[in-house]
Amino acid sequence: METAVGGGRAVPRYVQIADEIIQQIRAGVLKPGDMVPSESELVERYGVSGGTIRKAMVEVRASGLVDTRHGKGSMVKDRPPVRLRSSDRFRASHRRAGKAAYLAESAQSGATAKVSVLYIGPMEAPEEIADRLGVPAGTQVLARRRLYFRNGVPVETASSYLPWDVVKDIPELFAENPGPGGIYARLEDDGHTFAEFVETLLARPAAKAEASELALSPGAPVVHLVRNAVTEAGRVVEVCDTLMAADQFVFEYRIPATD
């Protein structure tokens, strides 16, 4: 195996080559729209076998920075800058100002946000969602599925599931635009005051359909985030199942140091 020595240990040569290509993209040496040099060019440049270059390009594609098309090679993606995802996005003051969490974040980063509604309507709750909502699997819930764009690029999908008995008398939640402040503001208007939002995150490769929806290379890293919205009465009134392009987000959480 072709290797190089780095940091006191043997580093596979393909890893070193992949890191160099990724750094060239991040430094702007390879700009959005540029083609990554072909396999034959990289073989000549680095003096390694075609197999080593192919393994290096697997790593480069996994970074989410290039878009690969069969027979055409790999092109550097034109993707917007990373956006901070902070726990502050659920502050009540944002809702009072008429800003849903995603729009509040985008405004702070100076980006242009767009939301495309893919589905709104009843569905049977999947087992994991039902468990989080505290209802039997298959119970009817309201589902709201959206695709979020930033500067015209798809960066996130989100599916909200809400108990039917909670939403059936809130007509705005069945509309594409639920109004200023989003669905959380409408729930609060109906008397469901929030106590906390509980999130779990998992990093993993994107499935084929997920990669297509978010305009990612197959197997690119994504962050799967599931959130419970919990009221002061202790009830979960929404579960949001979200998938995000990992190269587009940095997560920041404020953790109290006292009781």
Short mmCIF file of C-alpha atoms in Angstrom, two decimals:
data_model
loop_
_atom_site.label_atom_id
_atom_site.label_comp_id
_atom_site.label_asym_id
_atom_site.label_seq_id
_atom_site.Cartn_x
_atom_site.Cartn_y
_atom_site.Cartn_z
CA MET A 1 0.00 0.00 0.00
CA GLU A 2 1.32 3.45 -0.88
CA THR A 3 1.80 5.44 2.32
CA ALA A 4 3.38 8.62 3.58
CA VAL A 5 4.72 9.37 7.03
CA GLY A 6 2.91 12.04 8.97
CA GLY A 7 2.66 12.81 12.68
CA GLY A 8 4.85 9.83 13.60
CA ARG A 9 2.65 7.26 11.86
CA ALA A 10 2.14 5.92 8.38
CA VAL A 11 -0.68 7.76 6.57
CA PRO A 12 -2.20 6.05 3.51
CA ARG A 13 -1.18 7.97 0.41
CA TYR A 14 -4.77 8.18 -0.84
CA VAL A 15 -5.77 9.95 2.40
CA GLN A 16 -2.97 12.48 1.96
CA ILE A 17 -4.00 13.12 -1.65
CA ALA A 18 -7.67 13.48 -0.71
CA ASP A 19 -6.80 15.94 2.07
CA GLU A 20 -4.76 18.02 -0.37
CA ILE A 21 -7.60 18.18 -2.91
CA ILE A 22 -10.13 19.08 -0.18
CA GLN A 23 -7.85 21.85 1.10
CA GLN A 24 -7.48 23.22 -2.44
CA ILE A 25 -11.27 23.45 -2.67
CA ARG A 26 -11.66 25.09 0.74
CA ALA A 27 -8.85 27.55 -0.01
CA GLY A 28 -10.42 28.51 -3.33
CA VAL A 29 -7.60 27.13 -5.47
CA LEU A 30 -10.30 24.94 -7.00
CA LYS A 31 -13.32 27.22 -7.30
CA PRO A 32 -17.05 26.43 -7.59
CA GLY A 33 -17.67 25.11 -11.09
CA ASP A 34 -14.07 23.97 -11.60
CA MET A 35 -13.47 20.38 -12.59
CA VAL A 36 -11.27 18.31 -10.29
CA PRO A 37 -8.30 17.04 -12.34
CA SER A 38 -8.97 13.73 -14.05
CA GLU A 39 -7.71 10.41 -12.76
CA SER A 40 -4.93 10.32 -15.36
CA GLU A 41 -3.86 13.86 -14.46
CA LEU A 42 -3.76 13.01 -10.76
CA VAL A 43 -1.84 9.79 -11.43
CA GLU A 44 0.80 11.82 -13.26
CA ARG A 45 0.84 14.61 -10.66
CA TYR A 46 1.24 12.37 -7.63
CA GLY A 47 3.11 9.46 -9.19
CA VAL A 48 0.73 6.84 -7.82
CA SER A 49 -1.53 4.15 -9.27
CA GLY A 50 -5.03 4.69 -10.60
CA GLY A 51 -6.38 2.62 -7.71
CA THR A 52 -4.87 5.03 -5.19
CA ILE A 53 -6.45 8.00 -6.98
CA ARG A 54 -9.84 6.28 -7.08
CA LYS A 55 -9.67 5.67 -3.32
CA ALA A 56 -8.69 9.30 -2.79
CA MET A 57 -11.68 10.50 -4.81
CA VAL A 58 -14.01 8.38 -2.66
CA GLU A 59 -12.80 10.48 0.29
CA VAL A 60 -13.19 13.72 -1.65
CA ARG A 61 -16.77 12.86 -2.64
CA ALA A 62 -17.58 11.98 0.96
CA SER A 63 -16.64 15.54 1.95
CA GLY A 64 -19.71 16.81 0.09
CA LEU A 65 -17.62 19.43 -1.71
CA VAL A 66 -17.85 17.97 -5.23
CA ASP A 67 -20.60 16.73 -7.49
CA THR A 68 -19.70 13.65 -9.53
CA ARG A 69 -21.41 12.62 -12.75
CA HIS A 70 -20.68 9.33 -14.48
CA GLY A 71 -18.50 9.89 -17.51
CA LYS A 72 -18.06 13.59 -16.77
CA GLY A 73 -15.82 13.66 -13.68
CA SER A 74 -16.10 15.66 -10.46
CA MET A 75 -16.99 19.35 -10.27
CA VAL A 76 -16.56 21.62 -7.26
CA LYS A 77 -19.99 22.49 -5.89
CA ASP A 78 -21.28 26.01 -5.69
CA ARG A 79 -22.60 25.84 -2.13
CA PRO A 80 -23.26 28.73 0.27
CA PRO A 81 -21.17 29.30 3.37
CA VAL A 82 -21.69 27.26 6.52
CA ARG A 83 -24.52 28.58 8.70
CA LEU A 84 -24.48 28.38 12.47
CA ARG A 85 -27.32 26.37 13.98
CA SER A 86 -27.72 27.67 17.51
CA SER A 87 -30.01 26.70 20.36
CA ASP A 88 -31.01 30.38 20.43
CA ARG A 89 -33.14 29.83 17.32
CA PHE A 90 -36.08 28.77 19.51
CA ARG A 91 -36.19 31.90 21.63
CA ALA A 92 -39.76 33.10 22.21
CA SER A 93 -38.67 36.60 21.16
CA HIS A 94 -38.17 35.35 17.60
CA ARG A 95 -41.72 34.02 17.50
CA ARG A 96 -43.09 37.24 18.97
CA ALA A 97 -41.25 39.09 16.19
CA GLY A 98 -42.98 36.84 13.66
CA LYS A 99 -39.89 34.82 12.71
CA ALA A 100 -39.88 31.05 12.55
CA ALA A 101 -36.60 29.40 13.60
CA TYR A 102 -35.24 28.80 10.09
CA LEU A 103 -36.02 32.32 8.89
CA ALA A 104 -34.50 33.82 12.05
CA GLU A 105 -31.26 31.88 11.48
CA SER A 106 -31.06 32.79 7.83
CA ALA A 107 -31.64 36.48 8.55
CA GLN A 108 -28.81 36.47 11.09
CA SER A 109 -26.43 34.91 8.55
CA GLY A 110 -27.40 37.30 5.76
CA ALA A 111 -28.67 34.48 3.56
CA THR A 112 -31.80 34.36 1.41
CA ALA A 113 -34.14 31.66 2.69
CA LYS A 114 -36.89 29.79 0.90
CA VAL A 115 -39.20 27.03 2.11
CA SER A 116 -40.91 24.60 -0.27
CA VAL A 117 -43.83 22.69 1.25
CA LEU A 118 -43.88 19.11 -0.02
CA TYR A 119 -46.84 17.69 1.92
CA ILE A 120 -49.38 18.69 4.54
CA GLY A 121 -52.02 16.25 5.71
CA PRO A 122 -52.96 13.28 7.87
CA MET A 123 -50.84 10.16 8.12
CA GLU A 124 -50.34 7.21 10.43
CA ALA A 125 -47.57 7.84 12.92
CA PRO A 126 -44.48 5.63 12.38
CA GLU A 127 -43.44 3.68 15.46
CA GLU A 128 -40.54 5.93 16.52
CA ILE A 129 -42.59 9.09 16.03
CA ALA A 130 -45.57 7.62 17.88
CA ASP A 131 -43.33 6.65 20.78
CA ARG A 132 -42.02 10.20 21.05
CA LEU A 133 -45.56 11.63 20.89
CA GLY A 134 -46.80 9.13 23.46
CA VAL A 135 -49.46 7.63 21.20
CA PRO A 136 -49.90 4.10 19.74
CA ALA A 137 -48.13 3.39 16.45
CA GLY A 138 -50.48 4.04 13.53
CA THR A 139 -52.37 6.81 15.32
CA GLN A 140 -53.43 9.59 12.95
CA VAL A 141 -51.22 12.67 13.17
CA LEU A 142 -50.74 15.79 11.08
CA ALA A 143 -47.58 15.64 8.95
CA ARG A 144 -45.90 18.71 7.49
CA ARG A 145 -42.92 18.02 5.20
CA ARG A 146 -40.73 20.86 3.93
CA LEU A 147 -37.58 21.37 1.86
CA TYR A 148 -35.45 24.34 2.90
CA PHE A 149 -33.22 26.34 0.57
CA ARG A 150 -30.51 28.89 1.27
CA ASN A 151 -29.42 31.14 -1.57
CA GLY A 152 -31.24 28.80 -3.93
CA VAL A 153 -29.46 25.63 -2.73
CA PRO A 154 -31.35 22.83 -0.90
CA VAL A 155 -29.76 22.33 2.52
CA GLU A 156 -32.35 20.67 4.75
CA THR A 157 -35.52 18.60 4.81
CA ALA A 158 -37.86 18.58 7.79
CA SER A 159 -40.97 16.57 8.61
CA SER A 160 -43.10 17.68 11.55
CA TYR A 161 -45.59 15.33 13.20
CA LEU A 162 -48.27 16.79 15.47
CA PRO A 163 -51.00 15.05 17.51
CA TRP A 164 -54.33 15.25 15.72
CA ASP A 165 -56.27 16.24 18.83
CA VAL A 166 -53.92 19.21 19.27
CA VAL A 167 -54.07 20.52 15.69
CA LYS A 168 -57.59 19.72 14.50
CA ASP A 169 -58.93 23.05 15.72
CA ILE A 170 -55.96 25.15 14.54
CA PRO A 171 -56.67 25.72 10.81
CA GLU A 172 -53.43 27.64 10.23
CA LEU A 173 -51.45 24.43 10.79
CA PHE A 174 -53.09 22.91 7.69
CA ALA A 175 -51.98 25.85 5.52
CA GLU A 176 -48.70 26.07 3.61
CA ASN A 177 -47.91 29.28 5.47
CA PRO A 178 -48.97 28.94 9.11
CA GLY A 179 -48.41 32.65 9.69
CA PRO A 180 -45.86 34.83 11.52
CA GLY A 181 -43.63 32.86 13.86
CA GLY A 182 -44.41 29.51 12.25
CA ILE A 183 -46.14 26.48 13.73
CA TYR A 184 -44.70 27.02 17.22
CA ALA A 185 -46.29 30.47 17.37
CA ARG A 186 -49.68 29.00 16.37
CA LEU A 187 -49.39 26.29 19.02
CA GLU A 188 -48.59 28.91 21.65
CA ASP A 189 -51.54 31.01 20.48
CA ASP A 190 -53.69 27.96 21.23
CA GLY A 191 -52.37 27.73 24.80
CA HIS A 192 -49.48 25.27 24.38
CA THR A 193 -46.63 27.10 26.10
CA PHE A 194 -43.24 25.53 25.50
CA ALA A 195 -40.95 24.46 28.30
CA GLU A 196 -38.09 22.96 26.27
CA PHE A 197 -36.95 21.50 22.97
CA VAL A 198 -35.03 18.20 23.14
CA GLU A 199 -32.83 17.27 20.19
CA THR A 200 -30.90 14.14 19.25
CA LEU A 201 -28.33 14.17 16.44
CA LEU A 202 -26.74 11.43 14.39
CA ALA A 203 -24.13 11.86 11.65
CA ARG A 204 -24.28 9.32 8.82
CA PRO A 205 -23.92 8.93 5.04
CA ALA A 206 -26.87 10.06 2.95
CA ALA A 207 -29.04 7.40 1.34
CA LYS A 208 -29.42 7.65 -2.43
CA ALA A 209 -32.84 9.38 -2.33
CA GLU A 210 -31.68 11.75 0.42
CA ALA A 211 -28.57 12.71 -1.53
CA SER A 212 -30.69 13.43 -4.60
CA GLU A 213 -33.13 15.61 -2.66
CA LEU A 214 -30.35 17.70 -1.11
CA ALA A 215 -28.21 17.80 -4.31
CA LEU A 216 -25.39 15.89 -2.61
CA SER A 217 -22.98 13.31 -3.93
CA PRO A 218 -24.01 9.72 -3.09
CA GLY A 219 -22.82 8.82 0.40
CA ALA A 220 -22.10 12.44 1.38
CA PRO A 221 -22.33 13.09 5.14
CA VAL A 222 -25.61 14.33 6.59
CA VAL A 223 -26.82 15.16 10.09
CA HIS A 224 -30.06 13.48 11.13
CA LEU A 225 -31.68 15.54 13.87
CA VAL A 226 -34.92 14.65 15.67
CA ARG A 227 -36.52 17.21 18.00
CA ASN A 228 -39.29 16.94 20.59
CA ALA A 229 -41.18 20.16 21.36
CA VAL A 230 -42.31 19.83 24.98
CA THR A 231 -44.91 22.04 26.67
CA GLU A 232 -45.04 23.22 30.27
CA ALA A 233 -47.69 20.53 30.80
CA GLY A 234 -45.07 17.93 29.85
CA ARG A 235 -46.65 16.95 26.56
CA VAL A 236 -44.76 16.53 23.29
CA VAL A 237 -46.87 18.46 20.77
CA GLU A 238 -44.49 18.16 17.83
CA VAL A 239 -41.73 15.83 16.67
CA CYS A 240 -39.56 17.24 13.90
CA ASP A 241 -37.47 14.79 11.88
CA THR A 242 -34.77 16.76 10.04
CA LEU A 243 -31.99 15.88 7.63
CA MET A 244 -29.23 18.41 6.93
CA ALA A 245 -26.27 18.57 4.55
CA ALA A 246 -23.41 18.21 7.04
CA ASP A 247 -21.10 20.61 5.20
CA GLN A 248 -23.64 23.41 5.60
CA PHE A 249 -24.04 23.56 9.37
CA VAL A 250 -22.08 24.22 12.52
CA PHE A 251 -23.93 23.43 15.73
CA GLU A 252 -23.70 25.59 18.84
CA TYR A 253 -25.53 24.83 22.08
CA ARG A 254 -25.70 26.76 25.32
CA ILE A 255 -25.48 24.37 28.28
CA PRO A 256 -26.35 25.78 31.74
CA ALA A 257 -23.60 25.22 34.28
CA THR A 258 -25.96 25.48 37.27
CA ASP A 259 -29.25 23.87 38.31
#
